[in-house]
mmCIF file of C-alpha atoms in Angstrom:
data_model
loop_
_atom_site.group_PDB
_atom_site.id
_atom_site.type_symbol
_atom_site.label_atom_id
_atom_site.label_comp_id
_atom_site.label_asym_id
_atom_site.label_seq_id
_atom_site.Cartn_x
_atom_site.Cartn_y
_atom_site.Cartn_z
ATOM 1 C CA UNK A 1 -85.291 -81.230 6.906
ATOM 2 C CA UNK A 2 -81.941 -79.273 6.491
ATOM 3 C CA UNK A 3 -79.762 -80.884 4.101
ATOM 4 C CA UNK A 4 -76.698 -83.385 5.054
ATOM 5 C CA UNK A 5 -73.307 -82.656 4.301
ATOM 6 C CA UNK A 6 -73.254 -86.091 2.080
ATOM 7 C CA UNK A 7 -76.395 -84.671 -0.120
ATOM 8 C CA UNK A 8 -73.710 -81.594 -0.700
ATOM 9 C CA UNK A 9 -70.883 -83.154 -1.701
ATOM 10 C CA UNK A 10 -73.369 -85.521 -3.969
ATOM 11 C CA UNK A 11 -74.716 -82.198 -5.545
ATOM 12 C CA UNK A 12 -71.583 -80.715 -5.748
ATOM 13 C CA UNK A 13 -69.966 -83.414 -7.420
ATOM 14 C CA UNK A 14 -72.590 -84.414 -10.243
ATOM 15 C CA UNK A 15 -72.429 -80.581 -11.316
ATOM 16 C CA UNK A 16 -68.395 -80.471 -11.424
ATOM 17 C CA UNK A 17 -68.232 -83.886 -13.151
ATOM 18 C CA UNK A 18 -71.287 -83.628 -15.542
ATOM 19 C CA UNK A 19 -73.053 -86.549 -14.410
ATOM 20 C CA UNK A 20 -73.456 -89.389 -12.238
ATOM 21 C CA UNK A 21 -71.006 -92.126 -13.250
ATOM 22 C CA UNK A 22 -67.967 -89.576 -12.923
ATOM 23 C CA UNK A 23 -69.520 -87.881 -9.558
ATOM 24 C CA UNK A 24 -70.134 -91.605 -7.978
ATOM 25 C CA UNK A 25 -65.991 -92.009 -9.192
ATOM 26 C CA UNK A 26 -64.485 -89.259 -7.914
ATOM 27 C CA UNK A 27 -66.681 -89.492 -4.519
ATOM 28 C CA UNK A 28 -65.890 -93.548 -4.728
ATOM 29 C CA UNK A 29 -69.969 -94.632 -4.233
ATOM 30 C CA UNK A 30 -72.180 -96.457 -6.163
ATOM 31 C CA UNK A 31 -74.349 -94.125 -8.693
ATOM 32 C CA UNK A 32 -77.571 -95.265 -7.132
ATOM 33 C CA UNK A 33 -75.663 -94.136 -4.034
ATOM 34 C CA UNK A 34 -75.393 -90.863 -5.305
ATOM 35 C CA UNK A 35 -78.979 -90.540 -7.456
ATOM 36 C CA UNK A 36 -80.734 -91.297 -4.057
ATOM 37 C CA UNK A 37 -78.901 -88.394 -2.393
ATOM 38 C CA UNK A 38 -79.528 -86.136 -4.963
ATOM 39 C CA UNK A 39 -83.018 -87.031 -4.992
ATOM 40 C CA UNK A 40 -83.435 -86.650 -1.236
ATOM 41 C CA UNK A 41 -81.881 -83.619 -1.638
ATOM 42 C CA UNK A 42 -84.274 -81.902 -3.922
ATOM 43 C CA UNK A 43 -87.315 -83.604 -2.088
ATOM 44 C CA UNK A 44 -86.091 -81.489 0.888
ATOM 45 C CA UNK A 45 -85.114 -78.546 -0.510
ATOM 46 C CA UNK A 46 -87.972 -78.219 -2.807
ATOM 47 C CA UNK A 47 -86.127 -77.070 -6.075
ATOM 48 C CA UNK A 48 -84.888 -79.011 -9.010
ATOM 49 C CA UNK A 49 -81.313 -78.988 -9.341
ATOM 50 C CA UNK A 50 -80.870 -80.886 -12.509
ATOM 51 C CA UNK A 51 -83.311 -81.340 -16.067
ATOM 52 C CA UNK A 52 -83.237 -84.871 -16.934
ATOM 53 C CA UNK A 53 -81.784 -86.343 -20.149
ATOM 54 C CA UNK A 54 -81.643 -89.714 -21.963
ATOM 55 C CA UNK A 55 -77.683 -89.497 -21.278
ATOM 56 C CA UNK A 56 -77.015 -86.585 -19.355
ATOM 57 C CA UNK A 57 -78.112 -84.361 -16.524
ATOM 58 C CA UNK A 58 -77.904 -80.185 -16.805
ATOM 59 C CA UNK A 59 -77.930 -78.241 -13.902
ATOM 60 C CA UNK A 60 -81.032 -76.053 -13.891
ATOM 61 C CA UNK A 61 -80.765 -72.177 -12.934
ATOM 62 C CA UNK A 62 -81.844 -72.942 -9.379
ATOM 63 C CA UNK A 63 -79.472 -75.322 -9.091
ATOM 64 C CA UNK A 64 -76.768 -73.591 -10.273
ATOM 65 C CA UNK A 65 -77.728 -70.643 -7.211
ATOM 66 C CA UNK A 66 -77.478 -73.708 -4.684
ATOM 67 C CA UNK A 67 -74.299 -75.153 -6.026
ATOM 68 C CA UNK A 68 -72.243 -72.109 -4.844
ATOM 69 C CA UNK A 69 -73.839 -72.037 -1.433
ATOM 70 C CA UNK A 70 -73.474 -75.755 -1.584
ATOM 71 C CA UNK A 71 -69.774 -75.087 -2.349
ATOM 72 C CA UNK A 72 -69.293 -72.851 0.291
ATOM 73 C CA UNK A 73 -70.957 -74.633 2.828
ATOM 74 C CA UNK A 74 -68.562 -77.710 2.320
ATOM 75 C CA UNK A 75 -65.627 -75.468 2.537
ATOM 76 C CA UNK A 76 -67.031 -74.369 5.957
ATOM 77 C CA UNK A 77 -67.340 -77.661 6.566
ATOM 78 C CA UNK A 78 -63.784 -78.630 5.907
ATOM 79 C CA UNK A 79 -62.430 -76.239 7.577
ATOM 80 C CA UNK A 80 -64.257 -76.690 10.534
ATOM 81 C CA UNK A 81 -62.776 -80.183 10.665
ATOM 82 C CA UNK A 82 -59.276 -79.110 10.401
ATOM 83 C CA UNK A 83 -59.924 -76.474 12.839
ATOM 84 C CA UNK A 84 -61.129 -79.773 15.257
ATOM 85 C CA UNK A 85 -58.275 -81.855 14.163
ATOM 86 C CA UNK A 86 -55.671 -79.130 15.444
ATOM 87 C CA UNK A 87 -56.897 -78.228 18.713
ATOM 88 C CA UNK A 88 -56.566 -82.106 19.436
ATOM 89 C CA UNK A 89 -52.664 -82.007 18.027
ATOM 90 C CA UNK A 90 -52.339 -79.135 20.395
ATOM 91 C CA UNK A 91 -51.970 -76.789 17.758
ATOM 92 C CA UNK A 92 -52.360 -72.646 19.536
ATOM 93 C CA UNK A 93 -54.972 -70.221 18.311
ATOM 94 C CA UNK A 94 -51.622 -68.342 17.548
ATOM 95 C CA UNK A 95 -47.869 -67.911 17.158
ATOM 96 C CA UNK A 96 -45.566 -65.042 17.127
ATOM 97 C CA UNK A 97 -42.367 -65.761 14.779
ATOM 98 C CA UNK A 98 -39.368 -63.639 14.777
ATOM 99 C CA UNK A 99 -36.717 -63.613 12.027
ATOM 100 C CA UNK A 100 -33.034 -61.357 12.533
ATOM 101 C CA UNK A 101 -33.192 -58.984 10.168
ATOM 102 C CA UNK A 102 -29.950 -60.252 8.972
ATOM 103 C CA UNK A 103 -31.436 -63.543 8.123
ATOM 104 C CA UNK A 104 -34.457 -62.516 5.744
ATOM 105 C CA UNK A 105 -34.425 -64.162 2.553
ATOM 106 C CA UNK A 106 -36.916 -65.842 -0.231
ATOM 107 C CA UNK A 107 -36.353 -69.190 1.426
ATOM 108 C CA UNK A 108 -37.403 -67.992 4.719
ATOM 109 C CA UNK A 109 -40.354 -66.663 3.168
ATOM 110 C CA UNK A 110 -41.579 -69.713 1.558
ATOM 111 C CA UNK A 111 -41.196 -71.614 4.889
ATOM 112 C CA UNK A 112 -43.552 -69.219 6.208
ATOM 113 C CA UNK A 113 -46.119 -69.351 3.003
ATOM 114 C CA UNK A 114 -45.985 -73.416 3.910
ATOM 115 C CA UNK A 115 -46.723 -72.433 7.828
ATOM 116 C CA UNK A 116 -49.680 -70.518 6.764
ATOM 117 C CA UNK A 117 -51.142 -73.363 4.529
ATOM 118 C CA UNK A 118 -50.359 -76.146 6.710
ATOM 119 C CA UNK A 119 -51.832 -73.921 10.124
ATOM 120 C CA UNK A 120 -54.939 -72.351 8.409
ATOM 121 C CA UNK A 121 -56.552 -71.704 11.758
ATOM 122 C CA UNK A 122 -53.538 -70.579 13.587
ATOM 123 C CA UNK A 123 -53.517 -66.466 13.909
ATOM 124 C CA UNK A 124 -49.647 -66.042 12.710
ATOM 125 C CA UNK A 125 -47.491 -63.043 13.644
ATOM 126 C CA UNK A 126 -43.974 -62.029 12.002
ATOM 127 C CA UNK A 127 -41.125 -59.615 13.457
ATOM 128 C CA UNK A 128 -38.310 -58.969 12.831
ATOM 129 C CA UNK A 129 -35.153 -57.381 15.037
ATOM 130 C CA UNK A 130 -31.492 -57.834 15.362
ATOM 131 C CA UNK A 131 -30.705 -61.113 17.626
ATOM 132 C CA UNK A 132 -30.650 -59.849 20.549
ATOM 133 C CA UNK A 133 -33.860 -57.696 20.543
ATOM 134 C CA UNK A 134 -35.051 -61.212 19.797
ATOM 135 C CA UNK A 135 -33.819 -63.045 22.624
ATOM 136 C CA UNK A 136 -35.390 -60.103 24.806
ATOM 137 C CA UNK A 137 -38.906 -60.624 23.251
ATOM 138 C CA UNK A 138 -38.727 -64.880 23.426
ATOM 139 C CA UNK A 139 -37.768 -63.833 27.557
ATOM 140 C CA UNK A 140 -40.443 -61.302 27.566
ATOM 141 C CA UNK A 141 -43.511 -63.708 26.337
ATOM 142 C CA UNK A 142 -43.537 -61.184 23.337
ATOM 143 C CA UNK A 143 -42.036 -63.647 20.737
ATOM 144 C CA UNK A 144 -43.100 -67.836 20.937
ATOM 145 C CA UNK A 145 -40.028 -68.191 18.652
ATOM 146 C CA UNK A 146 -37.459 -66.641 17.028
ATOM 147 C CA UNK A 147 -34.702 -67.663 13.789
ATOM 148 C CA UNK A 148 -31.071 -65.321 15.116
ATOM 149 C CA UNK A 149 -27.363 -65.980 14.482
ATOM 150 C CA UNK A 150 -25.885 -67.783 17.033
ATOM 151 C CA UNK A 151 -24.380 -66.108 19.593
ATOM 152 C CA UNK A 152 -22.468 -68.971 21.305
ATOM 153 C CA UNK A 153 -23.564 -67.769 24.748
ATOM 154 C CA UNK A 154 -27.570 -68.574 25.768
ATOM 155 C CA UNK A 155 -29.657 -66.957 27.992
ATOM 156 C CA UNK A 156 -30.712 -69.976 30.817
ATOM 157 C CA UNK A 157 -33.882 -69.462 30.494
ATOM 158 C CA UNK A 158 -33.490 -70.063 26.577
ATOM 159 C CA UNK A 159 -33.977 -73.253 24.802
ATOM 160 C CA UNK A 160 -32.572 -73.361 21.273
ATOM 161 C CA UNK A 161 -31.506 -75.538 18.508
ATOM 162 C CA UNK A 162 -29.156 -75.013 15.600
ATOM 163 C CA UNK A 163 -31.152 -74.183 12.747
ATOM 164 C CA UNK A 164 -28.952 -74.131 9.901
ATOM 165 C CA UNK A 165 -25.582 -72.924 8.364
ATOM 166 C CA UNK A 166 -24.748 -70.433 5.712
ATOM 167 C CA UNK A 167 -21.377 -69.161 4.024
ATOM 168 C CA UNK A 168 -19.999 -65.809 4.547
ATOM 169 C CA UNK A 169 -18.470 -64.010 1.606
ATOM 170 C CA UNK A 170 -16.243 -60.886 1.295
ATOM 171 C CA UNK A 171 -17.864 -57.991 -0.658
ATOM 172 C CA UNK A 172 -16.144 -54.360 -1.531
ATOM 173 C CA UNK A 173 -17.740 -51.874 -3.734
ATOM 174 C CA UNK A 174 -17.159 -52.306 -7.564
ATOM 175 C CA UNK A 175 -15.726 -48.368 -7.031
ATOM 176 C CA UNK A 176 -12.833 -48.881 -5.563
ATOM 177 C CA UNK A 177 -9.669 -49.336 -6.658
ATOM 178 C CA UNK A 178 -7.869 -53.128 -5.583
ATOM 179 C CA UNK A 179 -5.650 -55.278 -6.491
ATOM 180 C CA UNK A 180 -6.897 -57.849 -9.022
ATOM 181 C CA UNK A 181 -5.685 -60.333 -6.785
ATOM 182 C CA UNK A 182 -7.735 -60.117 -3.541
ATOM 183 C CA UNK A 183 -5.392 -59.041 -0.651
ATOM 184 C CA UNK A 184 -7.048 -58.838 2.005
ATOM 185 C CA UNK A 185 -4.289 -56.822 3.215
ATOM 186 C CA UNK A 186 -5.145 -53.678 0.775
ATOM 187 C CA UNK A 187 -8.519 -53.505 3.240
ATOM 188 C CA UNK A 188 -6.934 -52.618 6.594
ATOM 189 C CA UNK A 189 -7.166 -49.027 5.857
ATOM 190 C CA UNK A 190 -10.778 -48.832 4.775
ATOM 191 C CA UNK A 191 -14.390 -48.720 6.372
ATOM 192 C CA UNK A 192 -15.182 -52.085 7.328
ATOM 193 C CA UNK A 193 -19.090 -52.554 7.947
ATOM 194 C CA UNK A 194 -20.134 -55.137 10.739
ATOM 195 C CA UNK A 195 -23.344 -56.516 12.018
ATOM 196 C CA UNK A 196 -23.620 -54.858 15.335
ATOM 197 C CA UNK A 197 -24.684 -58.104 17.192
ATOM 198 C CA UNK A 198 -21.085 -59.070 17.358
ATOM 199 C CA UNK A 199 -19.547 -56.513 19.043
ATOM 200 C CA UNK A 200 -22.873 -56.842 21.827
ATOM 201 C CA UNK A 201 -21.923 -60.413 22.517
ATOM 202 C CA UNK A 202 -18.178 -59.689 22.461
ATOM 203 C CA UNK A 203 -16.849 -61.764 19.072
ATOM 204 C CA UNK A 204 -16.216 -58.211 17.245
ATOM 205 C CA UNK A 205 -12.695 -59.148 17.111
ATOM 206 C CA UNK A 206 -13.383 -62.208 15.022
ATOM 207 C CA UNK A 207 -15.398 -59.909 12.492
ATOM 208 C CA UNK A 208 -13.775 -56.824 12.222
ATOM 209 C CA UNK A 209 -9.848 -56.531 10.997
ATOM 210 C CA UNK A 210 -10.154 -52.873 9.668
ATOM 211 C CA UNK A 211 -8.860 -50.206 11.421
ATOM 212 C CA UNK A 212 -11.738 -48.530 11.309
ATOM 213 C CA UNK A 213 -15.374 -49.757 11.122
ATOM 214 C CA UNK A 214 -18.750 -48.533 11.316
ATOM 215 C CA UNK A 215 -21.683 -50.693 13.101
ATOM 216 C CA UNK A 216 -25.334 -51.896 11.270
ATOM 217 C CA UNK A 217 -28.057 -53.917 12.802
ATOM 218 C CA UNK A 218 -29.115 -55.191 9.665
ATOM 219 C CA UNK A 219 -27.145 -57.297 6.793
ATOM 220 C CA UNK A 220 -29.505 -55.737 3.648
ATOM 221 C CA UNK A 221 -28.303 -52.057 4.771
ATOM 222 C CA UNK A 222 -24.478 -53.222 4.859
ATOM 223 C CA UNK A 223 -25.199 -54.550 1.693
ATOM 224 C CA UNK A 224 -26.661 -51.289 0.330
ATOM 225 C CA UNK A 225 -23.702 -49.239 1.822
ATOM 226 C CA UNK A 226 -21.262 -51.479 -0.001
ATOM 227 C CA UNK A 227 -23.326 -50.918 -3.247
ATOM 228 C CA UNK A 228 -22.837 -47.030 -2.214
ATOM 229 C CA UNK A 229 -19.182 -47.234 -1.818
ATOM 230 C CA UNK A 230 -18.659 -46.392 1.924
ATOM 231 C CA UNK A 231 -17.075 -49.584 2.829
ATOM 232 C CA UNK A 232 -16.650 -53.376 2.443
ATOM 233 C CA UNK A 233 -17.981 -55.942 4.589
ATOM 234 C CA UNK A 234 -18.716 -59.679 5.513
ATOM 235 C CA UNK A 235 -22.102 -61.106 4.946
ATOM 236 C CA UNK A 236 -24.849 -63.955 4.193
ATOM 237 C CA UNK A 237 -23.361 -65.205 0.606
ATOM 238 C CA UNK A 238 -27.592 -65.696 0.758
ATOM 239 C CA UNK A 239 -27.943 -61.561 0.762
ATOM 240 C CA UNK A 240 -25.188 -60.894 -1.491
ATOM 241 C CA UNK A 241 -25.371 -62.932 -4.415
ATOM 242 C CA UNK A 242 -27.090 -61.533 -6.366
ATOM 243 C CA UNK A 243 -25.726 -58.237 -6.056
ATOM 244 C CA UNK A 244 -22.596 -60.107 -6.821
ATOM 245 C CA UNK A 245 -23.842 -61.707 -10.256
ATOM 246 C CA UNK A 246 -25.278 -58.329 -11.020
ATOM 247 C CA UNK A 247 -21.885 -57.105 -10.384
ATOM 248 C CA UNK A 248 -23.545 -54.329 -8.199
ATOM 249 C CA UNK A 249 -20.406 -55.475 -5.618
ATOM 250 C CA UNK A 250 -17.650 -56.672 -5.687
ATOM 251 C CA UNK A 251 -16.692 -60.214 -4.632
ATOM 252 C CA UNK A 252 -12.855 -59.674 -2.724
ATOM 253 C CA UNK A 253 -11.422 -63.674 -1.188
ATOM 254 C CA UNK A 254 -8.850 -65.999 -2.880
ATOM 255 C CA UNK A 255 -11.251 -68.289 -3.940
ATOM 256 C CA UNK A 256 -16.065 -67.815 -4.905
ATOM 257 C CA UNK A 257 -16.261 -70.304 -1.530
ATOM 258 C CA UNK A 258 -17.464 -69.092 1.313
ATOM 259 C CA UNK A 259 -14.508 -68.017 3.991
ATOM 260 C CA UNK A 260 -15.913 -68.972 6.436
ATOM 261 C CA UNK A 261 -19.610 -70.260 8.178
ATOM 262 C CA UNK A 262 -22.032 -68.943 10.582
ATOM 263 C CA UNK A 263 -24.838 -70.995 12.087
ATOM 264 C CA UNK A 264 -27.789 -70.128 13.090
ATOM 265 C CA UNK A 265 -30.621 -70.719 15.970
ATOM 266 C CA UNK A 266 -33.716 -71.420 16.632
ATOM 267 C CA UNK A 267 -34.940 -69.996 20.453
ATOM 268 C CA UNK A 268 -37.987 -70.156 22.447
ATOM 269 C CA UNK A 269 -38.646 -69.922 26.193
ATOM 270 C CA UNK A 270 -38.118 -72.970 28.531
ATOM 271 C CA UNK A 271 -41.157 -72.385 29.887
ATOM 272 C CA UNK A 272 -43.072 -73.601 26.390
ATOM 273 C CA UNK A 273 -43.070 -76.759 25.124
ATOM 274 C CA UNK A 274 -42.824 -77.053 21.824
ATOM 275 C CA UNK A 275 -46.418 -77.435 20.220
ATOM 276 C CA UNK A 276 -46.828 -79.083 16.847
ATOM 277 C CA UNK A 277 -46.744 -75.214 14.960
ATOM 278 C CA UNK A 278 -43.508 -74.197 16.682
ATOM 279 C CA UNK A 279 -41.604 -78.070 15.938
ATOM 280 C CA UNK A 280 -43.188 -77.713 12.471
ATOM 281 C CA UNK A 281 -41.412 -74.432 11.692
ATOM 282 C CA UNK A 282 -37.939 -75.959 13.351
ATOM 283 C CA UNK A 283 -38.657 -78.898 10.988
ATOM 284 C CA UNK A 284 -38.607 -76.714 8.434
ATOM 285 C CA UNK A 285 -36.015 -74.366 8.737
ATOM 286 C CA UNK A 286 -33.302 -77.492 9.872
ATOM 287 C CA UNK A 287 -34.136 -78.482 6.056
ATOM 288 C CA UNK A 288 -32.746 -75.137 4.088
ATOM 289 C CA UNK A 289 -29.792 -76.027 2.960
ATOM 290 C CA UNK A 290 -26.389 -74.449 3.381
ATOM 291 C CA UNK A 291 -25.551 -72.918 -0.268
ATOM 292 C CA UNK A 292 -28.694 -71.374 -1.912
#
């Protein structure tokens, strides 16, 4: 007779907790519960799992061979469960997430450690593009969902909503040579560094103030280039900050607050509903906070 799942988590109990009082606790039976499962358990297995003492049990060698198949099988077991419990919340068998490039960061990160806890079963796959390579993909079925900077014009057959807001901060390289007082002025003639999304949904004007200016897709290489001295630039007070405390760059406003905020989206296709992984990871992300 194979044994029952409740003869393995018996088993595996009264060898984690060193006897039958503290198993029959933790699984919250009786003891004679428990002894009688045990018992059956070694009557159909054929092997003696534990020597017994006046006041204890011990685990024999045998026994100590079954407890990590025993352990192993539960696991199974558990898993199989959860895998049950999320095809009946409607969970997918997987999920593509996209993230701008601009927007990567530790917090990001841990949302997506969470996801992959909290989805065990659920075959998760990250990109990451400039925002408009990731509107293309959410069109193209390539991408279930994507985190981009909003771009205050959506595609129709987009759905989004706003995922959360972050400060911008002036940064210059610690190189050059400025007035003390930040003037923004003094910048005019310099290389100004944008995020190339801007000028492809027509805002460059509300970024750039330079008279000259080079285009990046990507916020961490504008960063780097302002590290290297080749220009200044606006950016995710999120990417720069620490460059800033490490006084890699050069923090260049009137006042350490942000100028000025950009939001952010969330996007998917209106031709998917939301399923519980995809409102779980806008749950999420909604939360971040704005300063961080």
């Amino acid at each position: 007779m194979p044994a029952s799942l409740d003869q393995l988590r018996a088993f595996v109990a009264t060898v984690e907790n060193k006897g039958l009082a503290q198993a029959a606790r933790s699984l919250g039976k009786h003891v004679s519960t428990v002894r009688e499962q045990i018992n059956n358990l070694e009557i159909d297995t054929g092997i003696t799992l534990f020597d017994r003492y006046p006041r204890f049990l011990e685990v024999t060698s045998q026994g100590e061979q079954l407890y990590k198949s025993a352990t192993a099988m539960l696991r199974e077991a558990s898993l199989f469960d959860a895998n049950v419990a999320s095809i009946l919340q409607g969970v997918p068998e997987k999920l593509t997430f996209a993230v701008d490039s601009g927007l990567k960061e530790p917090a990001v990160d841990a949302i997506i450690a969470r996801f992959v806890e909290a989805f065990p079963h659920l075959a998760l796959q990250v990109r990451t593009g400039d925002t408009l390579q990731i509107k293309a993909w959410v069109l193209e079925g390539v991408v279930d969902i994507g985190l981009i900077f909003n771009t205050l014009q959506l595609h129709t057959e987009l759905s989004s909503e706003k995922a959360y807001t972050f400060g911008v901060n002036c940064i210059v390289p610690c190189s050059w040579d400025l007035p003390e007082q930040a003037d923004t002025s003094s910048l005019l003639d310099k290389l100004q560094l944008s995020l190339s999304f801007l000028d492809e949904i027509g805002v460059r004007n509300a970024d750039i103030t330079s008279h000259r200016f080079m285009l990046c897709n990507d916020a961490v290489q504008i960063l780097n280039l302002v590290k290297a001295g080749t220009g200044w630039g606006y950016l995710p007070n999120f990417v720069c900050q620490t460059a800033i405390q490490n006084e890699e760059v050069r923090l260049y406003q009137p006042t350490p607050d942000s100028i000025s905020d950009w939001n952010t989206n969330l996007v998917w296709s209106k031709q998917n509903i939301l399923n519980p992984a995809m409102r779980w990871l806008v749950n999420e992300i909604q939360k971040l906070p704005k300063y961080r």
